Short mmCIF file of C-alpha atoms and ligand atoms in Angstrom, two decimals:
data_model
loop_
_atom_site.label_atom_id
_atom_site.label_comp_id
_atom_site.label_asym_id
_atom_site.label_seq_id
_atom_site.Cartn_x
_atom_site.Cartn_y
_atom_site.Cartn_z
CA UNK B 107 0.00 0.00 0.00
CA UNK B 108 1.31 3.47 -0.79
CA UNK B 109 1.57 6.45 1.94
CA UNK B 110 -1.30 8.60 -0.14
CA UNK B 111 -3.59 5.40 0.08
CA UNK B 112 -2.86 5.10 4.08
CA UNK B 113 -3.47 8.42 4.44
CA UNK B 114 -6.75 8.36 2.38
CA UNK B 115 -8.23 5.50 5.13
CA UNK B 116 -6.67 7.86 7.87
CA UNK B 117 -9.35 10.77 6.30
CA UNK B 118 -12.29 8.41 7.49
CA UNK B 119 -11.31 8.82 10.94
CA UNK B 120 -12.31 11.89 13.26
CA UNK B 121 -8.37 12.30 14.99
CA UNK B 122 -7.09 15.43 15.85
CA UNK B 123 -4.14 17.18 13.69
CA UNK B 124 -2.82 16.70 10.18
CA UNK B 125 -1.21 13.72 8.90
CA UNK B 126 2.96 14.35 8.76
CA UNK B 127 4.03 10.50 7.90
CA UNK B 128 2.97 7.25 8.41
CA UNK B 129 5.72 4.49 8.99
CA UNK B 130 5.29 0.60 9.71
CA UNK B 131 5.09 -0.52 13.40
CA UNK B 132 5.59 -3.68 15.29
CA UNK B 133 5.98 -7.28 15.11
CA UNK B 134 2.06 -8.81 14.70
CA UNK B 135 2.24 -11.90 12.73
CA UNK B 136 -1.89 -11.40 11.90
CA UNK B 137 -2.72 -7.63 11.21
CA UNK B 138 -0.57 -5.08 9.52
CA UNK B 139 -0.11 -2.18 11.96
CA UNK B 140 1.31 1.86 11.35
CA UNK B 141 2.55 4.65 13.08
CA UNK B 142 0.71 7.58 12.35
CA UNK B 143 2.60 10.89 13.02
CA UNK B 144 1.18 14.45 13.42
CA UNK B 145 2.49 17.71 12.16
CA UNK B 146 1.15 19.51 15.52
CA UNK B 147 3.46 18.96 18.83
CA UNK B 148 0.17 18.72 20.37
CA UNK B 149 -1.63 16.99 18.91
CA UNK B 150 -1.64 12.71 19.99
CA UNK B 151 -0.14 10.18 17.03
CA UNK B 152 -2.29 7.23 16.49
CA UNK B 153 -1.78 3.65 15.62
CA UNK B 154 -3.59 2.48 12.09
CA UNK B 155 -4.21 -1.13 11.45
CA UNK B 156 -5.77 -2.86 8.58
CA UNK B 157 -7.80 -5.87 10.31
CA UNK B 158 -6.67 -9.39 8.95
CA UNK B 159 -10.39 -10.05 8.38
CA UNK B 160 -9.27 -13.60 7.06
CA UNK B 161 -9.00 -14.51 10.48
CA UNK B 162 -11.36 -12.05 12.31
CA UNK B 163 -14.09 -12.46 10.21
CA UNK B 164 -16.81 -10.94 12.07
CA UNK B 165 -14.96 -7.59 12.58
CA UNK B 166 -18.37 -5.82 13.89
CA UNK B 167 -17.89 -8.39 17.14
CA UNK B 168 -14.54 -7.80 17.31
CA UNK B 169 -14.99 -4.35 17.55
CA UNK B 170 -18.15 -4.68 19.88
CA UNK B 171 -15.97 -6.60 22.73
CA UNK B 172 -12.81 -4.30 22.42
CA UNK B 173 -15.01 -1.07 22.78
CA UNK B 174 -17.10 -3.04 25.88
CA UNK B 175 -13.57 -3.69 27.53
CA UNK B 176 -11.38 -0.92 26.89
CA UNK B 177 -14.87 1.29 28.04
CA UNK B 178 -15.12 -1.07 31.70
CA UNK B 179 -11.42 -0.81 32.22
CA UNK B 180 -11.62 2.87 31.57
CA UNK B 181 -14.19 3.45 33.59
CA UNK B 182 -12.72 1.33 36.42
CA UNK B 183 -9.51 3.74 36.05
CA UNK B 184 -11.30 6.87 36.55
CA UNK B 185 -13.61 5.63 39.20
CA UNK B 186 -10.31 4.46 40.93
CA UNK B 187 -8.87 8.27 40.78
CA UNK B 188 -6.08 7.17 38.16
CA UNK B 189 -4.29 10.30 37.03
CA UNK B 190 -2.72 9.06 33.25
CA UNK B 191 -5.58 6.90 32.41
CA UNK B 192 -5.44 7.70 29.22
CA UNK B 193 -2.13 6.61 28.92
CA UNK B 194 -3.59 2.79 30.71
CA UNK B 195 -5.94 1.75 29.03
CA UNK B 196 -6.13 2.06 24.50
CA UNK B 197 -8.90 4.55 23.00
CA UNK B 198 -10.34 4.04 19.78
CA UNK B 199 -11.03 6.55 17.24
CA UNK B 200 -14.24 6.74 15.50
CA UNK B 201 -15.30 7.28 11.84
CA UNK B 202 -17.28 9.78 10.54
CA UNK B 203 -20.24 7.45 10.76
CA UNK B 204 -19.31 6.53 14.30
CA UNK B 205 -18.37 3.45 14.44
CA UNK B 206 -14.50 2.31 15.34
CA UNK B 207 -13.77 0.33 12.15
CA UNK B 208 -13.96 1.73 8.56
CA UNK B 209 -14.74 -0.52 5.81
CA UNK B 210 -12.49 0.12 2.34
CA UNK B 211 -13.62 -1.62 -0.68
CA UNK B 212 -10.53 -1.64 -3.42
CA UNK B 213 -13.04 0.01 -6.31
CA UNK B 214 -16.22 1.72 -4.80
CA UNK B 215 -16.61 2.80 -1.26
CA UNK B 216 -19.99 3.55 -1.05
CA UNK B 217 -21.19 0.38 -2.10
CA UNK B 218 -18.24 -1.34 0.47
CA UNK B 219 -20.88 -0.13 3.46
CA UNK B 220 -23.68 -1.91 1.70
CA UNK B 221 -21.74 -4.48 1.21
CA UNK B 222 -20.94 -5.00 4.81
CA UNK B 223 -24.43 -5.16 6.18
CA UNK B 224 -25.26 -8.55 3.56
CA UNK B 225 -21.75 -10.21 4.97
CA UNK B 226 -21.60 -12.80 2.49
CA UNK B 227 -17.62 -14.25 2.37
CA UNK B 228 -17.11 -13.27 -1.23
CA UNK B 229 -18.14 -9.22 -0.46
CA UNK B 230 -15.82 -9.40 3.07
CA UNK B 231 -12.77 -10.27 0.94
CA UNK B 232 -12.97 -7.59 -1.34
CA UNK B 233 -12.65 -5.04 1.15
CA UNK B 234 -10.08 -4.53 3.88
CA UNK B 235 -10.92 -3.43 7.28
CA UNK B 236 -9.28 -0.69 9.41
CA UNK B 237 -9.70 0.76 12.87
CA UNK B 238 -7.13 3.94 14.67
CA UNK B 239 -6.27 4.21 18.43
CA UNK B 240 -4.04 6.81 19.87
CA UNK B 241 -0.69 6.20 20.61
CA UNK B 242 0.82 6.11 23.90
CA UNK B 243 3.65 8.12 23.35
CA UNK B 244 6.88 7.74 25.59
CA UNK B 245 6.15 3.84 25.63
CA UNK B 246 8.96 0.85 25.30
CA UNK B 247 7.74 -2.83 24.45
CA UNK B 248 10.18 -5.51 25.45
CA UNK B 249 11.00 -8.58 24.09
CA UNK B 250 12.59 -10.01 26.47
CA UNK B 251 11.81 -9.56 30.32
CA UNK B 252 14.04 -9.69 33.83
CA UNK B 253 12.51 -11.47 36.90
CA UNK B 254 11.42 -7.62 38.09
CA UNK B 255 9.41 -7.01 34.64
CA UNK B 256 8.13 -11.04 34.78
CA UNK B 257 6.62 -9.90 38.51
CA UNK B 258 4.83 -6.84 37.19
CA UNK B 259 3.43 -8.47 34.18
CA UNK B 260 1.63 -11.09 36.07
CA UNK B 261 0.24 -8.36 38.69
CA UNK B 262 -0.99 -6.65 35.55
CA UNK B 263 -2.42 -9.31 33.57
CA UNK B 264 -3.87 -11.02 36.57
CA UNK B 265 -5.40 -7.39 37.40
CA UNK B 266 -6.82 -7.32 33.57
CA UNK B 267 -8.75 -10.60 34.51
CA UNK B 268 -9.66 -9.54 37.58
CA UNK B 269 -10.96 -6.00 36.57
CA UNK B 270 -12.85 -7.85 33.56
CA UNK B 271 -14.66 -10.43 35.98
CA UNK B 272 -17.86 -7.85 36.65
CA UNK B 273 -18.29 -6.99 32.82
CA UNK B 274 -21.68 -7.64 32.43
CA UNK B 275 -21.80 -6.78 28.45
CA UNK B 276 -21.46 -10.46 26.84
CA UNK B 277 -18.10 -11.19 24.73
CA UNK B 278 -18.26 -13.03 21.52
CA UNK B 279 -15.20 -15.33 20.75
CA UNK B 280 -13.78 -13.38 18.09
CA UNK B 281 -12.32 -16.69 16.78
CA UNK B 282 -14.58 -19.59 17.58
CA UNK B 283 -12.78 -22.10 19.87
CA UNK B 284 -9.74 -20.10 19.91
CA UNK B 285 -7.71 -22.18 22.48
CA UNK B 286 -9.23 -25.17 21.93
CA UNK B 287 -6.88 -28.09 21.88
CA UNK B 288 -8.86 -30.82 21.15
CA UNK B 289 -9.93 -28.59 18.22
CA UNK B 290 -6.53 -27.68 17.23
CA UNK B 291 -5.50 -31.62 17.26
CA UNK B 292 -8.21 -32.47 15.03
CA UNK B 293 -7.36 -29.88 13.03
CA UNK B 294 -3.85 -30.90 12.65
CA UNK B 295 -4.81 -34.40 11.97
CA UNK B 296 -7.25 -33.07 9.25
CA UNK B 297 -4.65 -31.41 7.70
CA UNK B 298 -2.39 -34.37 8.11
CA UNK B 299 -5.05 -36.28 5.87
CA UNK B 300 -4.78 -33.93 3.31
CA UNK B 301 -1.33 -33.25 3.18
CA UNK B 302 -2.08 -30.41 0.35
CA UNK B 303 1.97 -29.03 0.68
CA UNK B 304 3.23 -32.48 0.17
CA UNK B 305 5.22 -31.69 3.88
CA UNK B 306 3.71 -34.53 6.44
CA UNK B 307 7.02 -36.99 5.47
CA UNK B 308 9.10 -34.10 6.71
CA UNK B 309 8.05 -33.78 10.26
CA UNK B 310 7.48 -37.91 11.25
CA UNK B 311 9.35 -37.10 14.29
CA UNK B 312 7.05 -33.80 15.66
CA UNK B 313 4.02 -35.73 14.98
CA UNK B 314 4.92 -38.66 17.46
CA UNK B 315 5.93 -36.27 20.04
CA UNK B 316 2.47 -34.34 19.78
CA UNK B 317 0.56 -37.59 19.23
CA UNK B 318 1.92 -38.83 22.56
CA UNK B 319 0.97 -35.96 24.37
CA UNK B 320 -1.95 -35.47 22.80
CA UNK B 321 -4.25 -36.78 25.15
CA UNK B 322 -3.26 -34.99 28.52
CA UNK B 323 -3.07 -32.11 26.23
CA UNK B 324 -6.70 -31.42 26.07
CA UNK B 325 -7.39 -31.80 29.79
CA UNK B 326 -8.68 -28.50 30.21
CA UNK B 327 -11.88 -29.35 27.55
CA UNK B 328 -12.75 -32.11 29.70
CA UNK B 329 -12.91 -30.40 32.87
CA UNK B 330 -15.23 -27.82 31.23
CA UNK B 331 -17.32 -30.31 30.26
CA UNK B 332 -17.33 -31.78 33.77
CA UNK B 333 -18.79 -28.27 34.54
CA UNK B 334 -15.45 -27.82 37.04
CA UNK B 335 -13.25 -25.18 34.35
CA UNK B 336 -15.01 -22.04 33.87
CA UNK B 337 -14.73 -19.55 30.80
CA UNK B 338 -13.82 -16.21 31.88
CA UNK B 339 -12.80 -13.10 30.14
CA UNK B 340 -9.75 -13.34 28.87
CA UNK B 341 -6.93 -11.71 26.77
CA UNK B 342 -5.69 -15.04 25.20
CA UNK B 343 -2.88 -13.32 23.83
CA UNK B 344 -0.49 -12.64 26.37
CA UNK B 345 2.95 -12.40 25.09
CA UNK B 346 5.56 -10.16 26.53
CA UNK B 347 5.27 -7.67 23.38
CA UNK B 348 1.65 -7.12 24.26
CA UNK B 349 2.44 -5.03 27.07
CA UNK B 350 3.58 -1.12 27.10
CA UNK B 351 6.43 -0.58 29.68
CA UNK B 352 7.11 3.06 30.47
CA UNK B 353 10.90 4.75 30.31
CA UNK B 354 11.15 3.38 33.81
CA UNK B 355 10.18 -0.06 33.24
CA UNK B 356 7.37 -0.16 34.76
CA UNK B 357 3.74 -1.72 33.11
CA UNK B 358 1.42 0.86 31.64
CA UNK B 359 -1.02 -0.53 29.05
CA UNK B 360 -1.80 -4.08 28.13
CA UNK B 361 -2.43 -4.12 24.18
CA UNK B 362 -3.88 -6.07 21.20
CA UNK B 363 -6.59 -6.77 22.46
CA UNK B 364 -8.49 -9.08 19.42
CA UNK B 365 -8.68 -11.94 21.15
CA UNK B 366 -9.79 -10.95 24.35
CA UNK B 367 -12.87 -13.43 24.97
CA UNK B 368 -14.31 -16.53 27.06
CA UNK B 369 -11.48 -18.44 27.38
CA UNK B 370 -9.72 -20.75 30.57
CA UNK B 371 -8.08 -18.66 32.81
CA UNK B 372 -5.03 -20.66 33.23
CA UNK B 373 -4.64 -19.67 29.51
CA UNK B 374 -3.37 -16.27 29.66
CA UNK B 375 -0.75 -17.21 32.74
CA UNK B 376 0.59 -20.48 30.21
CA UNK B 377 0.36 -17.89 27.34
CA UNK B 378 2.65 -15.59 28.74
CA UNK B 379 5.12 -18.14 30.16
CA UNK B 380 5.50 -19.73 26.86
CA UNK B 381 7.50 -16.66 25.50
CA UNK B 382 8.64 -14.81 28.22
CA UNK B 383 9.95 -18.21 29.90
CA UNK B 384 11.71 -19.39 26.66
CA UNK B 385 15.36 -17.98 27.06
CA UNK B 386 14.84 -17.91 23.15
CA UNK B 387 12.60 -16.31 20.89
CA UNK B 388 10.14 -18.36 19.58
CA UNK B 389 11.59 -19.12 16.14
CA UNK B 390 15.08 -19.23 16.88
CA UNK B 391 16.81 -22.26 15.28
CA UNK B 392 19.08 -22.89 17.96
CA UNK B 393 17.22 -25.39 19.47
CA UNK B 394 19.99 -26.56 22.59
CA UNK B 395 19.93 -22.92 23.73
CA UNK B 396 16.39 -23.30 24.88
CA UNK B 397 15.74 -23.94 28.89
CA UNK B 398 13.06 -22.80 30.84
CA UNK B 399 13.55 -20.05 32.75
CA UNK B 400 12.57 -21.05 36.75
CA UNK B 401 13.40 -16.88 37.58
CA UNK B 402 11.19 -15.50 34.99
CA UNK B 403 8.71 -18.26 35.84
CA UNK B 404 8.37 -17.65 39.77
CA UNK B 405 8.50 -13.64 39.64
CA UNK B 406 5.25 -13.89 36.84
CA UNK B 407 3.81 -16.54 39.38
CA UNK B 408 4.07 -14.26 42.66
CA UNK B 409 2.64 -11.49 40.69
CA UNK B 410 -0.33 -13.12 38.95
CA UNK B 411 -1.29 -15.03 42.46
CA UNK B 412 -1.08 -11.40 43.92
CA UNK B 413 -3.16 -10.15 41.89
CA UNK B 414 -6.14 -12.99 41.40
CA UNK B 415 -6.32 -14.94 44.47
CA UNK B 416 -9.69 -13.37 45.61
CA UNK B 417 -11.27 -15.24 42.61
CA UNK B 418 -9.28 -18.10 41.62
CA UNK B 419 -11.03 -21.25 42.14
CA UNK B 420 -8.51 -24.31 43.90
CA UNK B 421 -8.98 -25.94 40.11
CA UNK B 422 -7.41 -23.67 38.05
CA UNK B 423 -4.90 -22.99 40.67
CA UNK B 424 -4.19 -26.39 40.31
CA UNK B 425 -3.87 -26.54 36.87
CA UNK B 426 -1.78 -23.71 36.36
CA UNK B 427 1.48 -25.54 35.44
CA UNK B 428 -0.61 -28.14 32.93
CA UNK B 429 -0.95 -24.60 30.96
CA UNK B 430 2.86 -23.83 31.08
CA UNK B 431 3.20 -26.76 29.19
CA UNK B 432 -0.10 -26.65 27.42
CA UNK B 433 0.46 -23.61 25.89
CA UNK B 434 3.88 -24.22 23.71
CA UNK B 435 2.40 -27.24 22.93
CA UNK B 436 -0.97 -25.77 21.22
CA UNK B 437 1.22 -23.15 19.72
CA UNK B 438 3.58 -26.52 18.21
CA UNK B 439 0.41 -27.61 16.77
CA UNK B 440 -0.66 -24.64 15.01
CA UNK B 441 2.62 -23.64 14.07
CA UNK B 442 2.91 -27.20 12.01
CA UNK B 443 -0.64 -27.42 10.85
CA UNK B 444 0.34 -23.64 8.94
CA UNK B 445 3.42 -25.30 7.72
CA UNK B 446 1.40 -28.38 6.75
CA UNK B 447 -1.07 -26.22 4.79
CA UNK B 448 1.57 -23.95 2.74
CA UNK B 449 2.26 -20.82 5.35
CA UNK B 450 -1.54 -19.71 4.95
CA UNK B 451 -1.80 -17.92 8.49
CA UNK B 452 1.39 -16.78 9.99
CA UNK B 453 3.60 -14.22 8.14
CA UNK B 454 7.01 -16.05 7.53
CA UNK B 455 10.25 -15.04 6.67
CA UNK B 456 11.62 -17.84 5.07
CA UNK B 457 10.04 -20.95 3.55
CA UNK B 458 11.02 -23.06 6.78
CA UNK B 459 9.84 -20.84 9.09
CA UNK B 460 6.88 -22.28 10.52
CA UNK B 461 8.16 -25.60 10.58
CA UNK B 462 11.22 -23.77 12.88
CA UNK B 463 9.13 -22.19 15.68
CA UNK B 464 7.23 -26.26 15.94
CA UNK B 465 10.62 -26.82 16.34
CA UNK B 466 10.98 -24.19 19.01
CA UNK B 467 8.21 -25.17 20.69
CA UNK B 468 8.11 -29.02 20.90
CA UNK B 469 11.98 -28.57 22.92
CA UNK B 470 11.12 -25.98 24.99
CA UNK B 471 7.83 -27.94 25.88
CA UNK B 472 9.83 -30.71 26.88
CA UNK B 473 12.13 -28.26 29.10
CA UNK B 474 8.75 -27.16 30.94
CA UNK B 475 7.47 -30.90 31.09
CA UNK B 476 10.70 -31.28 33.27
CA UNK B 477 9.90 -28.46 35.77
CA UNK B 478 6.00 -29.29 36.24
CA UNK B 479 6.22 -31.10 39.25
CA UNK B 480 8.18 -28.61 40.93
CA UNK B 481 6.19 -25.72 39.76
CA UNK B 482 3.36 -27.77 41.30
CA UNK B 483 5.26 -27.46 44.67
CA UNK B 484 6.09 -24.01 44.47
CA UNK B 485 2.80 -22.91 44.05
CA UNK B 486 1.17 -25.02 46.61
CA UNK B 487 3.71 -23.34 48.85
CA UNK B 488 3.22 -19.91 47.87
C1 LIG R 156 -0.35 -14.44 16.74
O1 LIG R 156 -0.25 -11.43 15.82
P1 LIG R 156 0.38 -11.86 17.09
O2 LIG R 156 1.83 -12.12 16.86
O3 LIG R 156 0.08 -10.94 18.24
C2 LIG R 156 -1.53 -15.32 17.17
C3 LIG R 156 -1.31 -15.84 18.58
C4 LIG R 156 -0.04 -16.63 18.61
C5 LIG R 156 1.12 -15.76 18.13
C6 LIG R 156 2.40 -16.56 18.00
C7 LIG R 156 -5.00 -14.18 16.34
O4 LIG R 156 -0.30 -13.28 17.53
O5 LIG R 156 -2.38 -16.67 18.96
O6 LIG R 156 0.22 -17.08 19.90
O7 LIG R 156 0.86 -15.18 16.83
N1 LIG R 156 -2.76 -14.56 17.09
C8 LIG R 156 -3.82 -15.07 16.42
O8 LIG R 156 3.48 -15.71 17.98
O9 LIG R 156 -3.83 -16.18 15.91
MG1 LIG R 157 0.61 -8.97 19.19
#
């Protein structure tokens, strides 16, 4: 996309200022995201995104539960007597029409707002999708955390779940079954069956380690069933680059906030551990320089027990380190069913890629397997 065509979407949106330059931002591996500066010193920059409406395909409910939980936690801020709320909690910008998407069809854009009302898949992929926020100037994400940053980002998150608990607008699941293992095993299977990328000879040896833990794997989907694992609001996207850090290293904003819906709750603590307890990043090749890091892992736990134990029920305390390891594992599986179907959901680099970060995430789920017992003990102790 060119810089006049950005700035032609940017015109649909009531912000404040004139446009000076708009410049790519971030490391998403679903939406395209851009910095959008202002000429005026006073005047806020924003954050534009185009929506990957492949994915989200019912944007209108996407938007619905970001506005209903960026409005609560807002309001919780101010009722609270936070000074720099603004600067806590993301604000949307709305359209000329009002709403906090716009809709750009490729050809006509009157007719792309018709379109949008009948839905039908053919009409949705003509157009592309966009929504602005203001950006929170001043602001450092981190990709890799120290035992003080670990403890802060599990008070935080915990505090995200616990200020979302008395929502009482219903969330949709933006994606349907989002962290659903047994789902995402079937779905890997599926696409074992079909084996469209001629790949499934390649990976013989990931397969048997994910068949064998298969099973145990989808734990959590029983219990539900049992009626004894609650859904709860959560962000379901917890890595450590989806928090804002301020100069001084302290946590200010939790972002991307797409998937925040019913989900476990021992899914957003597993989440985070997955990268932020990975010495590694999660597609580095160097597969014998991955270990599970115990410091990272008992700061996040102290914090995120601080900050939820008035609600936690003794079962998903309990099955709090089945998520460390549950996590990398689901991510395994949908890293390899991508590279299975030809790199049709993640953005790669490199052809490999995908089949890299299974890689990743199969050895460092083995390096978690080998701590579960004693993060079992720790937290019991705690
Ligand atoms: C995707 O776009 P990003 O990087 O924030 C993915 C997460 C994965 C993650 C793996 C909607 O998140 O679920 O854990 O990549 N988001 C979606 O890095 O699938
Ligand atoms: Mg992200």
């Amino acid at each position: 996309m060119t810089n006049e065509q950005l700035i032609e979407i940017v015109r649909h949106f009531r912000i404040e200022g004139s446009v000076a330059a708009v410049e790519p931002l971030g490391k998403g591996l679903i939406n395209d995201t851009f910095l959008v500066r202002t000429q005026e010193a006073d005047k806020p920059d924003y954050v534009l995104q185009r929506i990957n409406h492949h994915i989200f395909t019912d944007v209108e409910l996407l938007q619905h539960n970001i506005e209903a939980v960026t409005n609560h936690l807002h309001h919780k801020l101010q009722t609270a007597g936070i000074a720099d709320v603004d600067r806590r909690v993301l604000r949307f910008i709305p359209t000329s029409t009002g709403k906090t998407y716009y809709v750009c069809s490729p050809d006509n854009e009157e007719a792309s707002a018709n379109l949008l009302s009948e839905n039908s898949e053919k009409n949705k992929h003509d157009c592309s999708y966009w929504r602005m926020n203001i950006y929170i100037a001043d602001t450092l994400t981190l990709e890799e955390i120290t035992p003080k940053s670990s403890y802060d980002c599990g008070r935080a998150f915990g505090h995200f779940q616990k200020q979302l608990i008395d929502l009482k607008e219903p969330l949709g699941e933006t994606i349907p079954n989002f962290h659903n293992m047994e789902l995402r095993i079937s779905q890997l299977r599926q696409t074992i069956a079909n084996d469209v990328a001629g790949r499934v000879k390649e990976v013989s040896k990931e397969l048997e380690l994910i068949e064998a833990h298969a099973d145990e794997m989808c734990l959590a989907e029983k219990l539900h069933r049992q009626g004894l694992l609650p859904k709860r609001i959560c962000h379901c996207d917890t890595k450590v680059n989806n928090m804002l850090f301020d100069r001084n290293g302290n946590v200010l904003c939790i972002i991307d906030l797409d998937t925040v819906m019913p989900a476990y709750i021992i899914s957003d603590y597993g989440d985070f551990l997955r990268t932020a307890a990975n010495s590694q990043p999660e597609d580095s090749p160097e597969l014998d320089s991955i270990a599970f890091r115990w410091d990272i892992f008992e700061a996040f736990t102290r914090g995120y027990l601080e900050s939820t134990a008035s609600f936690l029920t003794p079962i998903e305390r309990e099955h709090l380190p089945l998520a460390v390891a549950l996590f990398p594992m689901m991510q395994a599986v949908r890293f390899l069913t991508d590279y299975l179907n030809g790199d049709t959901y993640y953005k790669i680099q490199y052809p490999e890629h995908n089949l890299i970060r299974t890689r990743n995430q199969l050895r460092y789920f083995q390096e978690v397997e080998a701590c579960r017992e004693r993060m079992s003990t720790f937290i019991c102790n705690l």
